[in-house]
Short mmCIF file of C-alpha atoms in Angstrom, two decimals:
data_model
loop_
_atom_site.label_atom_id
_atom_site.label_comp_id
_atom_site.label_asym_id
_atom_site.label_seq_id
_atom_site.Cartn_x
_atom_site.Cartn_y
_atom_site.Cartn_z
CA MET A 1 106.16 120.22 127.36
CA PRO A 2 104.46 120.35 123.88
CA GLN A 3 103.46 116.87 122.86
CA GLU A 4 101.84 115.87 119.63
CA ILE A 5 99.66 112.76 119.92
CA GLU A 6 98.39 111.86 116.47
CA ARG A 7 96.97 108.82 114.62
CA LYS A 8 97.10 108.45 110.73
CA TYR A 9 94.78 106.50 108.46
CA LEU A 10 94.20 105.93 104.80
CA LEU A 11 90.61 106.67 103.49
CA LYS A 12 88.33 103.98 102.10
CA GLU A 13 85.88 106.25 100.34
CA ASP A 14 85.41 110.03 99.73
CA SER A 15 81.88 110.80 101.29
CA TRP A 16 84.09 113.20 103.62
CA ARG A 17 84.32 115.73 100.53
CA GLU A 18 80.70 116.43 100.86
CA SER A 19 81.34 118.98 103.70
CA ALA A 20 84.82 119.85 103.09
CA SER A 21 86.58 123.03 102.01
CA GLY A 22 90.42 122.85 101.93
CA THR A 23 93.55 125.16 102.25
CA ILE A 24 96.79 124.73 100.41
CA TYR A 25 99.83 123.92 102.45
CA CYS A 26 103.40 124.09 101.14
CA GLN A 27 106.24 122.79 103.35
CA GLY A 28 109.89 122.04 103.31
CA TYR A 29 112.31 120.43 105.50
CA ILE A 30 115.38 122.14 106.65
CA ALA A 31 116.72 119.07 108.47
CA THR A 32 115.66 115.44 108.91
CA LYS A 33 118.10 113.16 111.00
CA ASP A 34 117.44 110.55 113.62
CA GLN A 35 113.61 111.03 113.14
CA THR A 36 113.99 114.61 114.32
CA THR A 37 112.77 117.15 111.82
CA VAL A 38 112.85 120.98 111.22
CA ARG A 39 110.16 121.96 109.02
CA VAL A 40 109.01 125.24 107.38
CA ARG A 41 105.43 125.61 106.35
CA ILE A 42 103.34 128.42 104.60
CA VAL A 43 99.49 128.23 105.03
CA GLY A 44 97.80 131.03 103.39
CA LYS A 45 99.77 134.25 104.51
CA GLN A 46 101.29 132.71 107.59
CA GLY A 47 104.56 131.05 107.99
CA TYR A 48 105.36 128.38 110.59
CA LEU A 49 108.73 126.94 111.77
CA THR A 50 108.21 123.48 113.34
CA ILE A 51 110.71 121.25 115.17
CA LYS A 52 109.62 117.52 115.87
CA GLY A 53 111.30 114.96 117.94
CA PRO A 54 111.21 111.09 117.21
CA SER A 55 107.86 109.30 117.32
CA VAL A 56 107.24 106.97 120.22
CA GLU A 57 104.05 105.07 119.60
CA CYS A 58 101.68 107.67 118.32
CA SER A 59 103.55 110.60 120.43
CA ARG A 60 106.34 113.10 119.82
CA LEU A 61 107.67 116.30 120.99
CA GLU A 62 106.51 119.19 118.79
CA PHE A 63 107.51 123.04 118.94
CA GLU A 64 105.74 125.24 116.48
CA TYR A 65 106.22 129.04 116.06
CA LEU A 66 104.53 131.52 113.94
CA ILE A 67 107.10 133.27 111.57
CA PRO A 68 106.65 135.92 109.08
CA VAL A 69 105.49 134.50 105.52
CA GLU A 70 108.42 136.36 103.95
CA ASP A 71 110.85 134.52 106.24
CA ALA A 72 109.16 131.23 105.40
CA GLU A 73 109.43 131.84 101.77
CA GLU A 74 112.88 132.65 102.09
CA MET A 75 113.72 129.55 104.22
CA LEU A 76 111.87 127.41 101.65
CA ASN A 77 113.75 128.73 98.76
CA THR A 78 117.20 128.81 100.24
CA LEU A 79 117.28 126.22 103.09
CA CYS A 80 114.93 123.28 102.32
CA GLN A 81 115.21 120.05 100.65
CA ARG A 82 113.37 119.60 97.44
CA PRO A 83 110.76 118.73 96.28
CA PHE A 84 108.43 120.55 98.61
CA ILE A 85 105.42 118.83 100.04
CA THR A 86 102.27 120.40 98.55
CA LYS A 87 98.79 119.34 99.75
CA THR A 88 95.32 120.60 100.36
CA ARG A 89 94.29 120.15 103.97
CA TYR A 90 90.60 119.74 104.78
CA LYS A 91 89.45 120.07 108.36
CA ILE A 92 86.19 117.90 109.40
CA LYS A 93 84.51 117.85 112.77
CA TRP A 94 83.55 114.24 113.78
CA GLY A 95 82.18 113.88 117.19
CA ASP A 96 84.30 115.86 119.56
CA LEU A 97 87.33 115.63 117.28
CA ILE A 98 88.61 117.52 114.30
CA TRP A 99 89.90 115.24 111.57
CA GLU A 100 92.45 116.68 109.17
CA ILE A 101 92.56 115.25 105.69
CA ASP A 102 95.54 115.73 103.63
CA GLU A 103 95.10 115.38 99.74
CA PHE A 104 98.80 115.59 98.40
CA HIS A 105 99.83 116.99 95.12
CA GLY A 106 102.91 116.89 92.83
CA LEU A 107 105.06 113.68 93.18
CA ASN A 108 102.63 112.58 96.05
CA GLU A 109 99.63 112.95 93.94
CA GLY A 110 97.06 110.19 94.76
CA LEU A 111 97.96 109.90 98.41
CA ILE A 112 95.17 110.95 100.82
CA ILE A 113 95.78 110.69 104.68
CA ALA A 114 93.44 111.53 107.50
CA GLU A 115 95.02 112.50 110.82
CA VAL A 116 93.52 113.01 114.36
CA GLU A 117 95.23 114.60 117.23
CA LEU A 118 94.42 113.19 120.53
CA THR A 119 94.92 114.45 124.28
CA ASP A 120 96.21 110.92 125.26
CA PRO A 121 97.85 107.95 123.43
CA GLU A 122 95.11 105.53 124.84
CA GLN A 123 92.22 107.79 123.88
CA GLN A 124 89.24 105.90 122.55
CA ILE A 125 87.94 107.21 119.30
CA GLU A 126 84.85 106.77 117.12
CA LEU A 127 86.17 106.35 113.45
CA PRO A 128 84.28 108.15 110.91
CA PRO A 129 82.90 105.82 108.14
CA TRP A 130 85.32 106.99 105.52
CA ILE A 131 88.32 105.96 107.64
CA GLY A 132 90.27 102.89 106.43
CA GLU A 133 93.50 101.10 107.45
CA GLU A 134 95.54 102.83 110.22
CA VAL A 135 99.10 103.82 109.22
CA SER A 136 100.24 105.60 112.32
CA HIS A 137 103.19 103.28 112.79
CA ASP A 138 104.24 103.21 109.11
CA HIS A 139 107.15 105.70 108.52
CA ARG A 140 106.42 105.93 104.76
CA TYR A 141 103.32 108.21 105.61
CA PHE A 142 105.42 110.83 107.45
CA ASN A 143 105.77 113.93 105.43
CA SER A 144 109.50 113.87 106.17
CA TYR A 145 109.61 110.58 104.29
CA LEU A 146 107.56 111.50 101.37
CA VAL A 147 110.01 114.31 100.63
CA LYS A 148 112.81 111.86 99.88
CA HIS A 149 110.58 108.89 98.70
CA PRO A 150 107.44 110.30 96.96
CA PHE A 151 104.42 108.31 96.69
CA SER A 152 104.61 108.16 93.00
CA GLU A 153 107.76 106.23 93.39
CA TRP A 154 106.51 103.36 95.62
#
């Protein structure tokens, strides 16, 4: 069963930028209900359809499928809630883990979140020096929340 185990953090400084190059992501939500989401995402020239279940601790079901970018564009333009989430994602290797740092744009400008996917909810990790407060359990930092309640309105 596909399981996403993820922890999220705010950043306390930006030394991570020294070795980072990013990719633009655009995503929208077809549905968000009872902590279940159906998301469409475009990364470069690839489309994705993702279904996520409710979070329990730092874990939730996740089903992600590659779809043609033309289909993703059509879904974004006709089926998804607005505004879209746009962000630049940076991937940084630290120890044995890959950290994904999302720098948000548009109505969520100014928000930067680091995420790390784990293999076990109890997995011990070494935090990079640029990691700040953990926000894994704060629903405000979920992309599906940011669509309806942008960071600029907090």
